[in-house]
Coordinates of C-alpha atoms in Angstrom, one line a residue:
M1 CA 156.8 61.4 150.6
P2 CA 156.3 57.8 151.7
A3 CA 155.0 57.6 155.0
L4 CA 157.6 57.1 157.7
T5 CA 157.0 54.0 159.8
K6 CA 157.1 54.3 163.6
Q7 CA 160.5 52.6 163.5
Q8 CA 162.0 55.1 161.1
A9 CA 160.7 58.0 162.9
A10 CA 162.0 56.7 166.1
E11 CA 165.4 56.4 164.7
V12 CA 165.2 60.0 163.7
R13 CA 164.3 61.1 167.1
E14 CA 166.9 58.9 168.8
R15 CA 169.9 60.2 166.3
F16 CA 168.8 63.8 165.6
G17 CA 166.1 64.7 168.2
T18 CA 162.8 66.4 167.4
P19 CA 161.8 68.5 165.6
S20 CA 163.5 67.3 162.6
Y21 CA 163.0 67.7 158.7
V22 CA 163.3 64.5 156.7
Y23 CA 163.7 64.4 152.9
D24 CA 163.1 61.3 150.7
R25 CA 165.7 61.1 147.9
E26 CA 163.4 58.8 145.8
A27 CA 160.4 61.0 146.3
L28 CA 162.6 64.0 145.0
E29 CA 164.1 62.3 142.1
A30 CA 160.6 61.0 141.0
A31 CA 158.9 64.4 141.0
A32 CA 161.8 65.7 139.1
R33 CA 161.7 62.9 136.4
R34 CA 158.0 63.7 136.0
A35 CA 158.7 67.4 135.6
L36 CA 161.4 66.8 133.1
A37 CA 159.0 64.9 130.9
F38 CA 157.1 67.9 130.2
P39 CA 156.0 67.7 126.5
A40 CA 157.8 70.7 125.1
P41 CA 158.0 70.6 121.3
F42 CA 160.9 72.8 120.7
G43 CA 163.3 72.3 123.5
F44 CA 163.0 72.4 127.3
T45 CA 164.6 73.8 130.5
L46 CA 163.6 72.7 133.8
R47 CA 164.5 75.2 136.4
Y48 CA 163.9 74.6 140.3
A49 CA 162.5 77.5 142.1
M50 CA 165.1 77.2 144.9
K51 CA 163.2 79.5 147.4
A52 CA 160.8 76.4 148.0
N53 CA 163.8 74.7 149.6
P54 CA 167.3 75.9 149.3
S55 CA 169.1 73.0 151.2
H56 CA 172.5 72.3 149.8
G57 CA 171.7 68.6 149.8
V58 CA 168.5 69.1 147.8
L59 CA 170.1 71.5 145.5
T60 CA 172.9 68.9 144.8
L61 CA 170.5 66.2 144.1
F62 CA 168.8 68.4 141.4
R63 CA 172.1 69.6 140.0
E64 CA 172.9 66.0 139.4
L65 CA 169.6 65.4 137.5
G66 CA 170.3 68.3 135.1
L67 CA 168.0 70.8 136.4
H68 CA 168.7 74.6 136.1
I69 CA 167.9 77.1 138.8
D70 CA 165.5 80.0 139.5
A71 CA 167.0 82.3 142.1
S72 CA 164.8 84.9 143.7
S73 CA 167.9 86.9 145.4
D74 CA 171.6 87.6 145.2
H75 CA 171.8 85.2 148.2
E76 CA 170.3 82.4 146.4
V77 CA 172.6 82.8 143.6
E78 CA 175.5 82.5 145.8
R79 CA 174.0 79.4 147.3
A80 CA 173.3 77.9 143.9
L81 CA 176.9 78.5 143.0
R82 CA 178.1 77.0 146.2
A83 CA 176.1 73.8 145.2
G84 CA 177.8 73.3 142.1
F85 CA 175.7 75.0 139.4
A86 CA 177.3 76.6 136.6
P87 CA 176.6 80.3 136.3
A88 CA 174.8 80.0 133.1
A89 CA 172.4 77.5 134.6
I90 CA 171.2 80.2 137.2
Q91 CA 168.8 82.8 136.5
L92 CA 168.2 85.7 138.9
T93 CA 164.5 86.8 139.1
S94 CA 164.1 89.2 142.0
Q95 CA 161.7 91.7 143.4
M96 CA 164.8 93.6 144.6
P97 CA 167.2 95.6 142.3
S98 CA 170.3 93.7 142.4
P99 CA 173.1 95.6 144.0
R100 CA 175.5 92.8 142.7
L101 CA 174.4 92.7 139.2
P102 CA 177.9 93.8 137.8
E103 CA 179.4 90.7 139.6
H104 CA 176.6 88.4 138.3
L105 CA 177.0 89.6 134.7
A106 CA 180.9 89.1 134.8
R107 CA 180.2 85.5 136.0
G108 CA 177.8 84.8 133.6
V109 CA 174.4 84.5 135.6
L110 CA 171.3 85.2 133.6
Y111 CA 169.3 88.2 134.7
N112 CA 165.4 88.5 134.3
A113 CA 164.3 92.1 134.6
C114 CA 161.2 92.5 136.7
S115 CA 160.5 96.2 136.5
L116 CA 161.2 99.0 134.2
H117 CA 163.7 100.3 136.6
Q118 CA 165.6 97.0 136.6
L119 CA 165.6 96.9 132.9
E120 CA 166.9 100.6 132.9
S121 CA 169.7 99.6 135.3
Y122 CA 170.6 96.4 133.3
G123 CA 170.8 98.5 130.2
R124 CA 173.2 100.9 131.6
L125 CA 175.5 98.2 132.7
A126 CA 175.2 95.7 129.8
R127 CA 174.6 97.8 126.7
G128 CA 174.3 95.6 123.6
R129 CA 173.6 92.3 125.5
E130 CA 170.8 89.8 125.6
V131 CA 168.3 90.2 128.5
S132 CA 164.9 88.4 129.9
V133 CA 161.9 90.5 131.0
R134 CA 159.4 89.4 133.4
M135 CA 155.9 90.4 132.2
N136 CA 152.6 90.4 134.2
P137 CA 150.2 89.3 131.6
G138 CA 147.1 90.4 133.5
L139 CA 146.0 87.1 134.7
G140 CA 146.5 85.6 138.2
T141 CA 145.6 82.4 140.1
G142 CA 146.4 80.8 143.4
S143 CA 145.1 78.6 146.1
T144 CA 145.0 81.8 148.4
K145 CA 145.5 85.7 147.5
R146 CA 148.7 85.4 149.1
T147 CA 150.1 82.9 146.6
N148 CA 148.6 85.0 143.5
T149 CA 151.6 86.4 141.5
G150 CA 149.8 87.9 138.4
G151 CA 147.1 90.1 137.6
P152 CA 146.5 93.8 138.7
A153 CA 146.7 93.1 142.3
S154 CA 150.2 91.6 142.1
S155 CA 153.4 93.8 142.1
F156 CA 155.4 91.0 140.2
G157 CA 156.7 91.6 136.7
I158 CA 156.2 94.5 134.3
W159 CA 152.4 95.3 133.7
H160 CA 151.6 93.9 130.0
E161 CA 150.4 97.5 128.9
Y162 CA 153.8 98.9 129.5
L163 CA 155.3 96.7 126.8
G164 CA 156.0 99.8 124.6
E165 CA 158.2 101.3 127.4
V166 CA 160.0 98.0 127.6
Q167 CA 160.7 98.2 124.0
T168 CA 161.6 101.8 124.4
I169 CA 164.3 101.1 127.2
A170 CA 165.7 98.1 125.0
E171 CA 166.3 100.3 122.1
R172 CA 167.8 102.9 124.0
H173 CA 170.4 100.6 125.4
D174 CA 170.5 98.2 122.3
L175 CA 169.3 95.3 124.3
R176 CA 168.0 92.1 122.7
I177 CA 165.1 90.7 124.5
T178 CA 165.4 87.0 123.9
R179 CA 163.9 85.5 126.9
L180 CA 160.3 86.3 128.2
H181 CA 159.1 85.3 131.4
S182 CA 155.6 85.2 133.2
H183 CA 154.3 83.6 136.2
V184 CA 150.8 83.8 137.3
G185 CA 150.6 81.9 140.7
S186 CA 149.6 78.4 141.7
G187 CA 146.9 76.2 140.5
T188 CA 145.8 72.9 138.7
D189 CA 143.4 74.1 136.1
P190 CA 144.9 73.2 132.5
E191 CA 142.7 75.9 131.0
V192 CA 144.6 78.5 133.3
W193 CA 147.9 77.4 132.1
K194 CA 146.6 77.4 128.5
R195 CA 145.4 81.1 128.9
C196 CA 148.8 82.0 130.3
T197 CA 150.6 80.6 127.5
R198 CA 148.6 82.2 125.0
M199 CA 148.8 85.6 126.7
T200 CA 152.6 85.2 127.0
L201 CA 152.8 84.1 123.4
D202 CA 150.9 87.4 122.4
L203 CA 153.6 89.4 124.0
A204 CA 156.4 87.3 122.4
A205 CA 154.7 88.1 119.1
K206 CA 155.6 91.8 119.7
L207 CA 159.2 91.0 120.7
P208 CA 160.9 89.6 117.6
D209 CA 164.0 88.6 119.2
V210 CA 162.5 86.3 121.7
Q211 CA 163.7 82.7 121.4
R212 CA 162.6 81.5 124.8
I213 CA 159.4 81.7 127.1
N214 CA 159.3 80.8 130.7
L215 CA 155.9 80.1 132.2
G216 CA 157.1 80.3 135.8
G217 CA 156.0 77.7 138.4
G218 CA 152.9 77.2 140.6
F219 CA 152.3 73.7 139.5
K220 CA 150.2 72.8 142.7
V221 CA 150.4 69.4 144.3
G222 CA 148.0 68.2 146.9
R223 CA 149.5 67.6 150.4
M224 CA 146.3 66.4 151.7
P225 CA 144.5 63.4 150.1
D226 CA 141.5 65.3 149.0
E227 CA 143.7 68.0 147.4
P228 CA 144.1 68.0 143.7
S229 CA 147.6 68.0 141.9
T230 CA 148.6 69.4 138.6
D231 CA 148.5 67.0 135.8
L232 CA 151.6 67.9 133.9
V233 CA 150.8 65.9 131.0
D234 CA 147.3 67.5 130.7
V235 CA 148.8 71.0 131.1
G236 CA 151.7 70.2 128.9
A237 CA 149.4 69.1 125.9
H238 CA 147.8 72.4 126.1
V239 CA 151.1 74.4 126.2
R240 CA 152.6 72.3 123.4
A241 CA 149.5 73.0 121.3
E242 CA 149.8 76.8 121.9
L243 CA 153.5 76.6 121.0
T244 CA 153.1 74.7 117.8
A245 CA 150.3 77.0 116.8
F246 CA 152.5 80.0 117.4
R247 CA 155.3 78.5 115.2
D248 CA 153.1 77.9 112.6
R249 CA 151.7 81.5 112.4
D250 CA 154.9 83.1 113.4
G251 CA 157.7 81.0 112.2
R252 CA 159.4 80.8 115.5
A253 CA 160.0 77.5 117.3
L254 CA 160.3 78.8 121.1
H255 CA 162.4 76.8 123.7
L256 CA 160.3 76.4 126.7
E257 CA 161.3 76.8 130.3
I258 CA 159.2 76.2 133.5
E259 CA 160.4 76.8 137.1
P260 CA 158.3 74.7 139.7
G261 CA 159.5 74.6 143.3
T262 CA 156.4 73.1 145.3
Y263 CA 155.9 70.3 142.7
L264 CA 159.3 69.0 143.1
V265 CA 159.9 69.1 146.8
A266 CA 156.5 69.3 148.7
N267 CA 155.6 65.9 149.2
G268 CA 159.3 64.8 149.5
G269 CA 159.7 66.2 153.1
S270 CA 158.2 65.7 156.5
V271 CA 158.8 66.9 160.0
V272 CA 159.3 64.3 162.8
A273 CA 158.0 65.9 166.1
T274 CA 157.1 64.7 169.5
C275 CA 153.7 65.2 171.4
V276 CA 154.9 67.1 174.5
D277 CA 151.6 67.9 176.3
V278 CA 147.7 67.4 175.7
V279 CA 145.1 69.8 177.1
D280 CA 141.5 70.3 176.8
T281 CA 138.9 73.2 177.3
G282 CA 136.2 71.3 178.6
R283 CA 133.2 69.2 177.3
D284 CA 132.2 71.9 174.8
G285 CA 135.7 73.0 173.8
Y286 CA 138.8 71.4 172.2
V287 CA 141.4 68.8 172.6
F288 CA 144.7 70.3 172.1
A289 CA 148.0 68.3 171.4
K290 CA 151.0 70.3 171.9
L291 CA 153.9 69.3 169.7
D292 CA 157.5 70.5 169.8
T293 CA 157.1 71.6 166.2
G294 CA 154.8 74.4 164.7
M295 CA 155.3 77.7 163.1
P296 CA 159.1 77.5 163.7
E297 CA 159.2 74.8 161.2
V298 CA 156.0 74.9 159.4
T299 CA 154.8 78.3 159.0
R300 CA 152.2 77.8 156.1
P301 CA 149.1 76.9 158.3
S302 CA 149.6 80.0 160.4
L303 CA 150.1 82.2 157.5
Y304 CA 147.7 80.8 154.7
G305 CA 145.5 78.4 156.5
A306 CA 147.5 75.8 154.5
Q307 CA 146.7 72.0 155.2
H308 CA 149.3 69.4 156.1
P309 CA 148.8 65.8 156.9
I310 CA 149.5 64.7 160.4
E311 CA 150.1 61.3 161.6
V312 CA 150.2 60.1 165.2
L313 CA 152.5 57.1 165.6
G314 CA 151.4 55.9 169.2
D315 CA 150.4 52.7 170.6
G316 CA 146.7 52.2 170.6
G317 CA 144.4 54.9 172.0
E318 CA 140.9 56.0 171.1
E319 CA 140.1 58.3 168.2
A320 CA 139.3 61.9 169.1
D321 CA 139.0 65.2 167.3
V322 CA 142.3 66.9 168.0
V323 CA 143.8 70.5 167.5
F324 CA 147.5 70.4 166.8
V325 CA 149.4 73.4 168.0
G326 CA 153.1 74.4 168.2
P327 CA 155.4 75.2 171.1
C328 CA 155.4 79.1 170.7
C329 CA 153.7 81.5 172.9
E330 CA 151.7 82.5 170.0
S331 CA 147.8 82.0 169.6
G332 CA 148.5 81.6 165.7
D333 CA 150.8 78.7 166.3
I334 CA 148.4 76.2 164.9
L335 CA 149.0 73.3 162.6
T336 CA 145.4 72.6 161.9
P337 CA 143.7 75.7 160.9
A338 CA 140.5 75.7 158.7
P339 CA 141.4 75.5 155.1
G340 CA 142.5 79.0 153.8
D341 CA 141.4 80.6 157.3
P342 CA 144.5 80.6 159.5
E343 CA 142.1 82.2 162.3
A344 CA 139.7 79.3 162.6
L345 CA 140.4 75.9 164.1
A346 CA 139.7 72.8 162.4
P347 CA 140.2 69.6 164.5
R348 CA 141.5 66.5 163.0
R349 CA 140.0 63.0 163.6
V350 CA 142.9 61.1 164.7
R351 CA 144.2 58.6 167.4
R352 CA 144.2 60.7 170.5
P353 CA 148.1 61.6 171.0
R354 CA 149.6 60.7 174.2
I355 CA 152.7 62.5 175.7
G356 CA 155.9 61.3 174.2
D357 CA 154.1 60.1 170.9
L358 CA 155.7 60.5 167.6
V359 CA 153.9 62.8 165.2
V360 CA 154.8 63.2 161.6
V361 CA 153.8 66.3 159.6
G362 CA 153.8 65.6 155.9
G363 CA 154.0 67.7 153.0
A364 CA 157.0 69.7 154.6
G365 CA 159.4 69.6 151.8
A366 CA 158.3 73.1 150.3
Y367 CA 158.2 76.4 151.9
C368 CA 158.6 74.9 155.5
A369 CA 162.5 75.0 156.3
A370 CA 163.0 77.8 153.8
M371 CA 160.0 80.0 155.2
S372 CA 160.2 79.1 158.8
T373 CA 159.9 81.7 161.6
I374 CA 163.6 80.7 162.9
N375 CA 164.4 81.7 166.4
Y376 CA 161.0 83.1 167.4
N377 CA 160.9 82.4 171.1
S378 CA 164.5 81.7 170.7
Y379 CA 164.0 78.0 169.4
P380 CA 167.1 76.9 167.4
Q381 CA 166.6 76.0 163.7
A382 CA 165.8 72.3 163.2
P383 CA 168.1 70.0 161.4
E384 CA 167.5 68.5 158.0
I385 CA 168.1 65.0 157.0
M386 CA 167.9 63.0 153.9
R387 CA 166.6 59.6 153.7
E388 CA 168.6 57.4 151.0
P389 CA 166.9 54.7 149.1
D390 CA 168.2 52.2 151.3
G391 CA 166.8 53.9 154.4
T392 CA 170.0 55.4 155.5
L393 CA 169.7 58.8 157.1
R394 CA 172.2 61.3 156.1
L395 CA 172.4 64.5 157.9
L396 CA 172.3 67.6 155.7
R397 CA 172.2 70.4 158.3
R398 CA 172.9 70.1 162.0
R399 CA 170.6 71.5 164.7
Q400 CA 171.3 75.1 165.4
R401 CA 173.2 75.6 168.8
L402 CA 171.6 77.9 171.3
E403 CA 174.8 80.0 171.3
Q404 CA 174.2 80.4 167.5
V405 CA 170.9 82.3 168.1
W406 CA 172.8 85.2 169.7
E407 CA 176.3 84.9 168.2
N408 CA 175.8 88.2 165.9
E409 CA 174.6 90.2 168.9
V410 CA 176.9 93.0 169.8

């Protein structure tokens, strides 16, 4: 996301208070257009993994650009429908068996069976219909073990050695497996995507009705200046070569789908916050800047040791090594842990914050509002705002009122 100026951040604070999420329409649209240009040789569908950021305003923007939806729960299906997506543009890929599967099928929502049990349940309801299956090809990758969704240490998808059982269930219920899905995690290495494509196509070769393959998401983008980002042109060239080679030897020209989340929204969002206190632990200790944002809005650092850029928008002041922490009574509420190690501190060299300074936490468009520890210490959910190309700030979601924190209590 283009950096917010001090004046822009001040307007956010004046109108909406802090902390507040701010998304940038131009940045979101640019990321979507880059992904839509993925070089698929035989047809292409771009699905947005809406778990990254299910804001109605973000969903509507992507619907207008022609994206489809990857939904991870029944609840996400409902939110996508509410945002105007056609049922046929939504595919449900969930760890949980769906208690609303009959309703989804009646509407025309696509289903991706992620376990043998899910496939069996689908077959009982939808005999003779088409279906997608998610396979674990035996390969996984990720920036941390917690973002790895493939290989033997992952519960996602049907283990590739059980393909025979998949075929048996399909035959029992007269199902046609026309879509094949895999998702290995998150990374930037084109060779990994090449291997993933090849392993997925090896499975497709044994499923003669498959017409589409979905390689999932996990196209990493660097939030920090020194972090790499996935080169979709490079990755796409490898994938295109594999699909073309498969067509030449098998005769099938397979339609390609991918379903990025982080790639589309991560750098399209920031959190505008205020420094509310500055303390230190002596000459041999640390300087701590306490912000009114932290794990309630940006949980990733506490969970993964993930790194987010932080900019102090103050007036002058000397530089210092600063640890940024959040408002919660929780020792893990740290915004600047060591990379990949949420239990170690990693001070940032920044202008020393002063109480009242505006602070912007970048890279907050993905897995921040969606994965926040809402209401811990009873902090209300922060508002979401869209910055339009002309600089206008448009409210997407109001700040939660304190009464809403307890309104469901009996």
